[in-house]
Amino acid sequence: MSFLKALFGPSRKEIWQQLSREMGGHFHEGGFFATSAVQARTGDWIVTLDTVTHGDGKTNQTYTRLRAPYFNPEGFRFEVYRASVFSSLGKALGMQDIKVGHPRFDQDFVIKGNAPRRVRRLFDNKRIRRLIDAQPRIHLSVKAQEGWFSKFPAGVDELHFQSLGVIKDLGQLRTLFDLFSEVLQQVCHEGRAYEDDVRIHIRRLRAPGGRIEDNKYVLWESYDSRRDAADALGRLRDPVAVPALASVLWDDDALLRALAIEALAEIGHRDAIGPLVPLLGDARKADGERIRERVAEALRQLGEEELVDAVLAALGGDFVRLTTLGAEGEYRAEIMAALAGAIEGEAGRHAANALAEIHAVEALPRLREILRSYSVPEVTEKAVTRTIAALEARASLPRAASGADAQADTLPRAAGEPGPDTGTLPRTVGDPTR
């Protein structure tokens, strides 16, 4: 064994294990159906190093590749490779040859992209150019992950490097990981430190949630980065983040929802009230505490103590405070949504009865859907059925004519106000004006 090592040098496994230790990553041992891999995190992204074999069944070739999925909602595409290699690639993707304004780099490499200004900004980064130039063979590109066979959520693409052969040069592998880190930072954050950048945190928050696995290891997951973004937006307290935080209030990630609620309370803008109110009907838990309690506290911080107390009392069977809010209160639609949402929980009977008390005819479609599609306790089902009957009866009552239905000439007038056009009135016999 020592003779072979002296002859051929360290094995790929040894080199890749050392790389993993240096990067603070994880080495995945290969098996019959999967190759060995190294994974390391850089910022919000997971970079995966492995090998892949391509061939026609007669001749096969092994390539070293690096991959890093990332959120790319703008659909920015680029690729770079040494001149005279892969010269026909990229044309089918609608990309054009681009000169980035650095003569030696333009001479040595072919650069393609679908957004020339953004490509030039990317390659204005001196460190990116140097790390690319350090690679003897390189094909670096953004691979679109679209269509039926994509394993990633919409908006997620893959930064991708591929080179013929198995790379065992430790220095070269370190350089490749550094290159991926720099490119991802430039593409996603424009090279800026983002701790206090609201716009970047909003982008991070809007990335699709979830986790993608391949060959028994995780390629991509966004839980930590989205949670961190929500927490940061609350700390920065910029009202521009309210719509983005409101958009994740019903996310599948319970901890993210809790962090978004806290962030909206910290920002303290009244635009957060409407999105928060429907969550008063949410009995689920996040981090050991019910969403409802978190939302109630947030709304109280926003000055809506009366609304919170009225809704929570109604969910306990006391409807007096809810009805005194007024049938046409500012947040009537949101309160109805909270009550309808609570029907599937332990307060379902009271929630249904509360909808009847405030004459929530608008909630009829949702109530009918609950009876058709959801399994609720018998006592709740009976309350929903009674509420539907009461609201249907109310909906069938004739409505008073609106002010728009009355003709102006038939309305009473103050003394001295001009009357209607007399030319349209009936005439008596002998009337000289007839």
Short mmCIF file of N, CA and C in Angstrom, two decimals, residues 368-375:
data_model
loop_
_atom_site.label_atom_id
_atom_site.label_comp_id
_atom_site.label_asym_id
_atom_site.label_seq_id
_atom_site.Cartn_x
_atom_site.Cartn_y
_atom_site.Cartn_z
N ARG A 368 -69.54 26.45 4.24
CA ARG A 368 -70.00 25.29 3.45
C ARG A 368 -68.82 24.38 3.11
N GLU A 369 -67.68 24.98 2.79
CA GLU A 369 -66.50 24.19 2.47
C GLU A 369 -66.06 23.36 3.68
N ILE A 370 -66.14 23.94 4.87
CA ILE A 370 -65.76 23.21 6.08
C ILE A 370 -66.63 21.98 6.27
N LEU A 371 -67.93 22.12 6.06
CA LEU A 371 -68.82 20.97 6.19
C LEU A 371 -68.53 19.90 5.15
N ARG A 372 -68.17 20.32 3.94
CA ARG A 372 -67.93 19.37 2.86
C ARG A 372 -66.59 18.65 3.01
N SER A 373 -65.56 19.40 3.40
CA SER A 373 -64.20 18.90 3.23
C SER A 373 -63.44 18.58 4.51
N TYR A 374 -63.94 18.98 5.65
CA TYR A 374 -63.18 18.80 6.88
C TYR A 374 -63.94 17.97 7.89
N SER A 375 -63.18 17.25 8.70
CA SER A 375 -63.75 16.46 9.78
C SER A 375 -63.67 17.28 11.07
#
